[in-house]
Short mmCIF file of C-alpha atoms in Angstrom, two decimals:
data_model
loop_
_atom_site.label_atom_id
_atom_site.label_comp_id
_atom_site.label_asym_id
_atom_site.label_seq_id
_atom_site.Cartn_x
_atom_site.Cartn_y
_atom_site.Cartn_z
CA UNK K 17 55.82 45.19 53.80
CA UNK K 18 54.59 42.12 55.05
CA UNK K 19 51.36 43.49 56.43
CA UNK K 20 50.98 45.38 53.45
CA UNK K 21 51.35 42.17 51.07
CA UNK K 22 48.76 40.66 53.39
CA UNK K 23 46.51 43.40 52.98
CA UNK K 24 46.90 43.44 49.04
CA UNK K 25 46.70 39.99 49.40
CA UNK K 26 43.27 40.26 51.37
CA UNK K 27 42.55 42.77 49.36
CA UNK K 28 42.47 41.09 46.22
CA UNK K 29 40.86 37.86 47.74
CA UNK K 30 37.95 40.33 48.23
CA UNK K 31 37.78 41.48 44.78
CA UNK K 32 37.72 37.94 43.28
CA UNK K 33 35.12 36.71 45.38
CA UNK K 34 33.54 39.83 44.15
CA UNK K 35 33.94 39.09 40.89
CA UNK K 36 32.91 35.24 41.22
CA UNK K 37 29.71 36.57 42.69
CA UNK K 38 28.75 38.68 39.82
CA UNK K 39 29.86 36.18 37.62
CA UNK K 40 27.29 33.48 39.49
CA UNK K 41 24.61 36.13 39.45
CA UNK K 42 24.87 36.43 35.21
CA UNK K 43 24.55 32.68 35.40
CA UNK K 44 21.69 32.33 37.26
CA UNK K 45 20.16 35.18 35.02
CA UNK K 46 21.09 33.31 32.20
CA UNK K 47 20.06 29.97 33.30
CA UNK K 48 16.67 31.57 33.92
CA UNK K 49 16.05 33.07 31.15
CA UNK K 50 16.76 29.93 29.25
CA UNK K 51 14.86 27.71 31.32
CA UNK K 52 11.81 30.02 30.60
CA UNK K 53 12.43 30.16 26.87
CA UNK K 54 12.71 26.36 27.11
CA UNK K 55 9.23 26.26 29.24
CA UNK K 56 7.55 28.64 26.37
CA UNK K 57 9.27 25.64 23.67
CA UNK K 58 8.16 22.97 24.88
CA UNK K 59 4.59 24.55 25.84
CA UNK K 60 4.54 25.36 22.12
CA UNK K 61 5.49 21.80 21.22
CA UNK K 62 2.96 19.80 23.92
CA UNK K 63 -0.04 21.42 22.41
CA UNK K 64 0.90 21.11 19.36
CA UNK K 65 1.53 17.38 20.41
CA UNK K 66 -1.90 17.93 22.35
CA UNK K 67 -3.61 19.09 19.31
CA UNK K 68 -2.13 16.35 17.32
CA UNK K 69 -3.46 13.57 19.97
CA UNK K 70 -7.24 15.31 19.65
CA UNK K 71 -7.08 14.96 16.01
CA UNK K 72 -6.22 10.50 16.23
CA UNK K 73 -8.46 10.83 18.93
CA UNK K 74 -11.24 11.94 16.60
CA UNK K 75 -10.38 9.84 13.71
CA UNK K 76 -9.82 7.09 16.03
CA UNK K 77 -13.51 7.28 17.13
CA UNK K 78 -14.83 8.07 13.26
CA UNK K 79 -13.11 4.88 12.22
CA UNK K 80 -15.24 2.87 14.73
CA UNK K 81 -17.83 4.83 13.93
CA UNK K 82 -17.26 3.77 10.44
CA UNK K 83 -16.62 0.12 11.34
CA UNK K 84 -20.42 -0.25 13.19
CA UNK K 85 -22.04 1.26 10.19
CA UNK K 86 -20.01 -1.28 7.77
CA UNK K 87 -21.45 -3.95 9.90
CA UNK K 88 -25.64 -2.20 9.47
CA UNK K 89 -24.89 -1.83 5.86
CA UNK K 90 -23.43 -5.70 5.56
CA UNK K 91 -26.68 -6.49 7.69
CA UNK K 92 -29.17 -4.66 5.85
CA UNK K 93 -27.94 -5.38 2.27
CA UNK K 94 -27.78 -8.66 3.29
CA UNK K 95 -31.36 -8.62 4.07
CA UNK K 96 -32.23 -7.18 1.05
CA UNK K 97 -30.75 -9.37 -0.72
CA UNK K 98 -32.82 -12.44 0.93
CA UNK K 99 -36.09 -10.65 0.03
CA UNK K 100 -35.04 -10.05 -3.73
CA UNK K 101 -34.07 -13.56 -4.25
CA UNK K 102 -37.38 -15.02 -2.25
CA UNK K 103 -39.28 -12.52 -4.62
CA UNK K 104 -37.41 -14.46 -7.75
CA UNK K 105 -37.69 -17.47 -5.93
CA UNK K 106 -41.55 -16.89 -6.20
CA UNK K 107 -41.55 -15.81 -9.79
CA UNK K 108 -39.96 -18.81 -10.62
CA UNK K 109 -41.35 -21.44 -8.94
CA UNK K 110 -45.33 -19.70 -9.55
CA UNK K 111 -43.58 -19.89 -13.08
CA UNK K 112 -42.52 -23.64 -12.53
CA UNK K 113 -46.26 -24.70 -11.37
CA UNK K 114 -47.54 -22.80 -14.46
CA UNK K 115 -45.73 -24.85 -16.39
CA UNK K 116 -46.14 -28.33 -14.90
CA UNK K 117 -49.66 -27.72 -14.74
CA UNK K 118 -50.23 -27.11 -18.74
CA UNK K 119 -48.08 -30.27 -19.12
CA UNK K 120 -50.67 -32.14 -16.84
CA UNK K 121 -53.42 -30.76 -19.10
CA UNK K 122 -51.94 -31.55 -22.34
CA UNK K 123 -51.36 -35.23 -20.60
CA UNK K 124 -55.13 -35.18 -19.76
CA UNK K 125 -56.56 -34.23 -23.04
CA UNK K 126 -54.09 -36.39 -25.00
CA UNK K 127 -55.64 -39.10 -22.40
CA UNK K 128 -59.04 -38.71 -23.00
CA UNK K 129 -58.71 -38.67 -26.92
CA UNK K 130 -56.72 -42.42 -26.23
CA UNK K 131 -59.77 -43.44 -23.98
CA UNK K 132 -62.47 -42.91 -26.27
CA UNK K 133 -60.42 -44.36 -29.39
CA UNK K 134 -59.81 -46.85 -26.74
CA UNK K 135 -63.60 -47.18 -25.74
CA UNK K 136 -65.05 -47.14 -29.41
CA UNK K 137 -62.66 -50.15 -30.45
CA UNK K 138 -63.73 -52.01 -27.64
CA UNK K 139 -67.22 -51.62 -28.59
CA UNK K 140 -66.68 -52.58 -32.12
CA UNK K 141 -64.58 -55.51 -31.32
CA UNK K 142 -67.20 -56.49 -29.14
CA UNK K 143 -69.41 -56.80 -32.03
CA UNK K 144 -67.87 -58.40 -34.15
CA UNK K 145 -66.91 -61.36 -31.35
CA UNK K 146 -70.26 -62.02 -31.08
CA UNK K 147 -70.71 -62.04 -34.75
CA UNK K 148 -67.58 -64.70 -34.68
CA UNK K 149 -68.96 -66.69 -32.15
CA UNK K 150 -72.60 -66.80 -33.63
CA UNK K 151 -71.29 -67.29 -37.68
CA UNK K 152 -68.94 -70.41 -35.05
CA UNK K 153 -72.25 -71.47 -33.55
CA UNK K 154 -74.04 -71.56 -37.46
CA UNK K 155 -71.48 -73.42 -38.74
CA UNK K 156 -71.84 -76.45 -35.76
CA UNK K 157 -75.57 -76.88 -37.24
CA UNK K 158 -75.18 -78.61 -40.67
CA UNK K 159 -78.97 -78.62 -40.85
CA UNK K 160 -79.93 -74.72 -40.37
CA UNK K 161 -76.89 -73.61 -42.24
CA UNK K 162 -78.04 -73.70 -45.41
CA UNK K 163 -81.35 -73.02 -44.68
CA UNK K 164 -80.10 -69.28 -42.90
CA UNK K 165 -77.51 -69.07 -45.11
CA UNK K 166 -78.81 -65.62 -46.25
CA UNK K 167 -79.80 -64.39 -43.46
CA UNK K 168 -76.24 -65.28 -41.51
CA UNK K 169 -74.52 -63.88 -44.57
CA UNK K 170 -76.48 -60.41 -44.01
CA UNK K 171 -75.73 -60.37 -40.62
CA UNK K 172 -72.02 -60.82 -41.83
CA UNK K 173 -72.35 -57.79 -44.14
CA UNK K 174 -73.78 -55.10 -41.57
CA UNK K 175 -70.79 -56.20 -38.78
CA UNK K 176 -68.16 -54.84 -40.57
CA UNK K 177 -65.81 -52.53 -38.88
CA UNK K 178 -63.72 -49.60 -40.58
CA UNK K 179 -60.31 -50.33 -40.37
CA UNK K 180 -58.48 -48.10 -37.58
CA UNK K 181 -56.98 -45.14 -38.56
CA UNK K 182 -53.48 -43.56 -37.33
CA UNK K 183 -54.12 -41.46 -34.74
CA UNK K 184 -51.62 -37.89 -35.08
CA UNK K 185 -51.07 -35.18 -32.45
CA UNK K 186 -51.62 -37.71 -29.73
CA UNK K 187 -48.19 -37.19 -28.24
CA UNK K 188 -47.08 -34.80 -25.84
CA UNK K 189 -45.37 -31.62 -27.53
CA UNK K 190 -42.35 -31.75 -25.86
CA UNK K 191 -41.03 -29.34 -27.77
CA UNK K 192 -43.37 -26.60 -26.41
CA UNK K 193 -42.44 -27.25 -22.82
CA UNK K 194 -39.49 -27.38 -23.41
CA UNK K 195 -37.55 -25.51 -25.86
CA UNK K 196 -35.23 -22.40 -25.08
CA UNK K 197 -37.52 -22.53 -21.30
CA UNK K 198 -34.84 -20.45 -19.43
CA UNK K 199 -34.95 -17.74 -22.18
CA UNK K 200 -39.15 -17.91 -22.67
CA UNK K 201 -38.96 -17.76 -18.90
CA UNK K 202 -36.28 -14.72 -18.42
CA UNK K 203 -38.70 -12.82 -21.00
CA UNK K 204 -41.68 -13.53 -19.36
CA UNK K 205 -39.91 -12.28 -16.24
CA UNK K 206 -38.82 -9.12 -17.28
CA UNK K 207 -42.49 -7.86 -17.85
CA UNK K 208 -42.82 -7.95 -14.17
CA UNK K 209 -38.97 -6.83 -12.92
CA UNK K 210 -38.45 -3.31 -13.16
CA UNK K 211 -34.74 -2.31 -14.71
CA UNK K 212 -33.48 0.82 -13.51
CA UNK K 213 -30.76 2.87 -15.64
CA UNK K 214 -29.32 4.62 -12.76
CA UNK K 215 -29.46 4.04 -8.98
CA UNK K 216 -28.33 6.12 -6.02
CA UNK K 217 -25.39 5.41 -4.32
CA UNK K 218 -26.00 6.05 -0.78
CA UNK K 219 -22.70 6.62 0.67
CA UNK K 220 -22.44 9.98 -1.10
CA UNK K 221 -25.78 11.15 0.60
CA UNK K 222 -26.24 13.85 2.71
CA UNK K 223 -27.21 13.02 6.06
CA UNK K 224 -30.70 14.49 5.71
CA UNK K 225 -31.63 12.34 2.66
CA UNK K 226 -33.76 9.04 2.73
CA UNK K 227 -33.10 6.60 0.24
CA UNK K 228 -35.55 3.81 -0.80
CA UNK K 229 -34.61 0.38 -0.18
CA UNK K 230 -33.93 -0.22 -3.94
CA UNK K 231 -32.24 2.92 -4.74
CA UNK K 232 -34.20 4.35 -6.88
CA UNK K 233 -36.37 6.93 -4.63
CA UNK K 234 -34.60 10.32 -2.67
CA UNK K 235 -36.64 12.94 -0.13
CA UNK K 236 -35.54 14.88 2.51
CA UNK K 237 -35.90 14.49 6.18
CA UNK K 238 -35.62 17.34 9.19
CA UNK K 239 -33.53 14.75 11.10
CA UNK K 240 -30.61 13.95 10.16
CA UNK K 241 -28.68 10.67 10.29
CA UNK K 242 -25.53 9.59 12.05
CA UNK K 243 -23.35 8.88 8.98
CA UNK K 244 -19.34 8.66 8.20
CA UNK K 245 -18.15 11.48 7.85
CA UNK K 246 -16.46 9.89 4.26
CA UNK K 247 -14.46 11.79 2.02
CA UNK K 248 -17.27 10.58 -0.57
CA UNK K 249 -20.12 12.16 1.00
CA UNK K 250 -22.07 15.36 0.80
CA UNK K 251 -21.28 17.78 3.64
CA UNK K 252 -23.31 21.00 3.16
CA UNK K 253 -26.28 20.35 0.84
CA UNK K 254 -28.94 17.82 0.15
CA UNK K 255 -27.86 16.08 -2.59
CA UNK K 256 -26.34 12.46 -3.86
CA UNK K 257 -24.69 10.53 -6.59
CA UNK K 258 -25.84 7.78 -8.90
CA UNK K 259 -24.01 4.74 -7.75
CA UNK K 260 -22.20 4.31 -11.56
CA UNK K 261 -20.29 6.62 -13.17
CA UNK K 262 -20.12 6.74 -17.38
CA UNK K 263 -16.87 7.62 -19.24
CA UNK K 264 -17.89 6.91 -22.65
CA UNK K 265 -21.47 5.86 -25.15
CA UNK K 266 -24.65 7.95 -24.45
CA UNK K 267 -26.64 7.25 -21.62
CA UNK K 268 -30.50 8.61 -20.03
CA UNK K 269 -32.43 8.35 -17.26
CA UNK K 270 -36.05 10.09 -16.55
CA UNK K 271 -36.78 11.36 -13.23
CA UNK K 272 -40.17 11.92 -11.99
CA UNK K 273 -39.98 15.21 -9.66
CA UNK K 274 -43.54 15.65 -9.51
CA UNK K 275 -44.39 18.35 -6.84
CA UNK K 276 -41.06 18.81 -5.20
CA UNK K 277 -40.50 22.69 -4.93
CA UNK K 278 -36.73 22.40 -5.06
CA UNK K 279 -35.09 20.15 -6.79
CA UNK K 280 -31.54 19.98 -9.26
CA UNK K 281 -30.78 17.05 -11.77
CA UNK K 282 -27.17 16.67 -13.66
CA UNK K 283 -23.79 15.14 -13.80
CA UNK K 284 -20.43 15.91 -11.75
CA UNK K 285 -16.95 14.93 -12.45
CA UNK K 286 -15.22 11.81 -10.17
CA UNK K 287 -12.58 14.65 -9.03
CA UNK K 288 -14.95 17.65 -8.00
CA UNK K 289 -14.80 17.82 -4.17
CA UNK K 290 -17.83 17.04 -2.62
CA UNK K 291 -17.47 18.74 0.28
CA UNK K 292 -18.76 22.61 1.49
CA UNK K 293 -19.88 25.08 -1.01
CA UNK K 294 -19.81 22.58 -4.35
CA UNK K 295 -21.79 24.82 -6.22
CA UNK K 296 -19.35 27.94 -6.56
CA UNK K 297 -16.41 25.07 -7.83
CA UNK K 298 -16.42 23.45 -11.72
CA UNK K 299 -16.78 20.12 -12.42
CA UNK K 300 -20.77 19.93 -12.45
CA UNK K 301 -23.29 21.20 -14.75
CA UNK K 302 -27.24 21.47 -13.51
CA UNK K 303 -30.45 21.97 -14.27
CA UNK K 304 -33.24 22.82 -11.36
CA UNK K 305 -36.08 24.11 -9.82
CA UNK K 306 -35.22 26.84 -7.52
CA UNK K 307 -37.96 29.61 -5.62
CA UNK K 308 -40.26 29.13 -8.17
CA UNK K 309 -37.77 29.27 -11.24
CA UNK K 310 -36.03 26.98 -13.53
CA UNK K 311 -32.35 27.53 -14.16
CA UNK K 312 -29.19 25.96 -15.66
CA UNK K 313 -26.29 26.04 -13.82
CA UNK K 314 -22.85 25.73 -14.60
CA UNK K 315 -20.32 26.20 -11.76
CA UNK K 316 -18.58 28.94 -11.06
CA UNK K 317 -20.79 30.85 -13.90
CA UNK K 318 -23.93 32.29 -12.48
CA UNK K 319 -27.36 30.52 -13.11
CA UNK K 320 -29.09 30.99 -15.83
CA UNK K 321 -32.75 31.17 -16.15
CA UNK K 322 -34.93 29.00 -18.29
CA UNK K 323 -37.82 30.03 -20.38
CA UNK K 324 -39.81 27.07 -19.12
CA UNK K 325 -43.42 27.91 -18.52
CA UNK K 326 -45.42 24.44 -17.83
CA UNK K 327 -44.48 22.79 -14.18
CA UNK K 328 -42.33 20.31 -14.93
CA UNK K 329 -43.71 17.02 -13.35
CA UNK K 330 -41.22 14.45 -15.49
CA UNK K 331 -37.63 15.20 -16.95
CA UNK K 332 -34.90 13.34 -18.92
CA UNK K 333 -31.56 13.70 -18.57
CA UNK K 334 -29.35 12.29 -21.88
CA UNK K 335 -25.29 12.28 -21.79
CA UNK K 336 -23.49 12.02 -24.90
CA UNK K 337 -19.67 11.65 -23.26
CA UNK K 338 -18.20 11.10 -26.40
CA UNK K 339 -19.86 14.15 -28.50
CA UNK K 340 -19.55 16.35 -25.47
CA UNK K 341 -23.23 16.97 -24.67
CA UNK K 342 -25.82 17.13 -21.65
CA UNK K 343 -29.32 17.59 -22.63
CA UNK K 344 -32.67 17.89 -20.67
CA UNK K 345 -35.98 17.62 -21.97
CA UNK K 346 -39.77 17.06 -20.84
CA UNK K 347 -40.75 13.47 -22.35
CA UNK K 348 -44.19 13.84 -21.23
CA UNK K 349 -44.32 16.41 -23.89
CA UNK K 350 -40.63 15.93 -25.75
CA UNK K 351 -40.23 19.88 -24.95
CA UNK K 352 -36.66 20.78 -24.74
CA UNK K 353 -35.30 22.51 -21.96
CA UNK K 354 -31.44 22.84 -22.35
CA UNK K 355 -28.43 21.86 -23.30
CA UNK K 356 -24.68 22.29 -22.09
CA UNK K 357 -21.81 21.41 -24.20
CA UNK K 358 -17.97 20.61 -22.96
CA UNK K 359 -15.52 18.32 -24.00
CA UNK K 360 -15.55 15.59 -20.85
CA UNK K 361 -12.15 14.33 -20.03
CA UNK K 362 -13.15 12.10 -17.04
CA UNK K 363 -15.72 9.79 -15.34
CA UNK K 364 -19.05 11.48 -14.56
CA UNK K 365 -21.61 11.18 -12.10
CA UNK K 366 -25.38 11.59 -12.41
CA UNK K 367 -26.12 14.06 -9.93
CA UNK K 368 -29.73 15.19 -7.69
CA UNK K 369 -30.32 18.06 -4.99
CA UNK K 370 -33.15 17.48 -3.28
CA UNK K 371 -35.36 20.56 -1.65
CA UNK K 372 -36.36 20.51 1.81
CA UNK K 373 -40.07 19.40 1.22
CA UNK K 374 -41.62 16.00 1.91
CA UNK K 375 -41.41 15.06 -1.97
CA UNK K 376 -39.05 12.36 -3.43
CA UNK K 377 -37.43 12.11 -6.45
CA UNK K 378 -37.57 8.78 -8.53
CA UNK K 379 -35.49 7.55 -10.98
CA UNK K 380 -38.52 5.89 -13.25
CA UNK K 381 -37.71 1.96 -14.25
CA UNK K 382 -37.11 1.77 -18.16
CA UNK K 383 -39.08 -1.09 -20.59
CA UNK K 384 -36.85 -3.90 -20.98
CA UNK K 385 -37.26 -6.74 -23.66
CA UNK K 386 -34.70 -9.10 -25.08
CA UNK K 387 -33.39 -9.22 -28.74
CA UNK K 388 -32.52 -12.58 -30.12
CA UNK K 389 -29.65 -12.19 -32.61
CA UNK K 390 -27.56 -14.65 -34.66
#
């Protein structure tokens, strides 16, 4: 019995040592399996992490990408600046000598009329001193002055001097120099500054598109320019914005596209995305030149052709915002072209595509004058 109780004893030492075994082995099984569904996790969640560090990364180096082309803009507007204001500067003070100069010759001419009054009074005072100091001399000489009384008395008569008349208009007109000079001078100046009724802006143009130094001028280029990528700016076309946007009155502009093969002129809302494939979304409304046709274009309608049959060298673009109308029309000949019609709820945009040839488009200066009013 005792040998048997240690063998069932033995026995059953064996059998949970067994069992502890198998039970360690389905540990370790489990413990690997989780450690490899943990690996997968957090291999998932790195790149994710990874992917997420790329992306500041990349917006890290567009913002000081960003910040260095702030700093050319500041520079270069800056410069512009200078050169306007030394070109008023000029205007003014060529303006200023103009002036002071037909003051001097007023002075001069008023002067000369004073010197030859001057110069004919002295002459006839002249005479008529020595007429005074001969009748003086006459009168010494008791004995002769009756005897050439008559001819002393004569001689009296014919050295009589006019009396001097009032001289008028011999001051300076003040008045001429003087009166209402900054307005005379601000409309003499705006027959040689040009006013333009829309300008581009140029941080919504695409990175192929030159813009003239005043705004006002567009063409395409085969290189393109390292630009912000800004949310504002034109990703997959050539095209730009006019730098002020009109919710309300009517407004026009005339844009000389003289040869440029490709070309499209129009507004587009403040919301429409300006990025990719603008031209299949709403929110803009064209007219253009496109492989040898005109068309009107209203997003995501198809194009329409035009009937147009002359080249168009010159066209106007009028906005009505508050009737709901966009017109074109050839002002070298007032032809028509077309019109769309929608009831605007928002800011728009004057818009311009630009064709991949060497020829601008320019927004032509309009006549300015200035109204006096009560």
């Amino acid at each position: 019995m005792k040998a048997r109780a240690t063998y069932d004893s033995v026995s059953c030492k064996s059998e949970s040592q067994t069992a502890a075994r198998d039970g360690s082995t389905d540990s370790a099984s489990l413990i690997s399996t989780d450690s490899t569904e943990t690996k997968e996790s957090l291999k998932t969640q790195l790149k994710a992490v990874r992917e997420k560090l790329r992306i500041l990364q990349e917006f890290q180096q567009t913002l000081h990408q960003t910040a260095e082309h702030i700093k050319i803009q500041a520079k270069c507007t800056e410069k512009q600046i200078k050169e306007n204001f030394v070109k008023l500067y000029q205007l003014l003070s060529n303006e200023e000598a103009a002036r002071i100069k037909a003051l001097r010759e007023e002075e001069e001419q008023k002067n000369q009329i004073l010197r030859r009054k001057i110069e004919k009074m002295r002459k006839e005072m002249s005479s008529l001193s020595a007429t005074v100091a001969a009748l003086e001399e006459e009168m010494k000489a008791e004995d002769s002055l009756l005897r050439n009384y008559d001819a002393t008395l004569k001689r009296v008569s014919q050295c009589k001097a006019p009396d001097p008349e009032d001289i008028s208009g011999v001051l300076i007109n003040v008045p001429k120099h003087l009166s209402n000079l900054k307005f005379t001078v601000l409309q003499k100046m705006l027959k040689t500054v040009d006013y333009t009724p829309v300008t581009f802006d140029p941080n919504t143009a695409h990175c192929n598109l030159i813009l003239s130094e005043d705004l006002t001028s567009v063409r395409y280029s085969d290189e393109e320019q390292t630009l912000p990528e800004n949310p504002e700016r034109f990703d997959m076309f050539a095209c730009v914005l006019g730098s002020q946007g009109f919710d309300s009155g009517s407004r026009c502009w005339d844009v000389e596209v003289g040869d440029s093969t490709g070309w499209f002129l129009g507004v587009m809302t403040e919301s429409a995305q300006r990025r990719n494939k603008i031209f299949s979304r709403s929110g803009i409304w064209l007219v253009g030149h496109l492989c040898g046709e005109y068309k009107a274009h209203e997003p995501p309608q198809s194009p329409a052709l035009l009937p147009v049959k002359e080249k168009l060298q010159r066209v106007r673009v009028q906005l009505d915002w508050d009737s709901g109308k966009l017109s074109f029309s050839d002002p070298l000949t007032d032809t028509h072209i077309h019109s769309f019609t929608h009831t605007f709820t928002e800011r728009l945009f004057p818009f311009f595509g630009v064709g991949c040839d060497i020829s601008p488009l320019l927004i032509l200066p309009l006549k300015m004058t200035v109204i006096e009013s009560n």
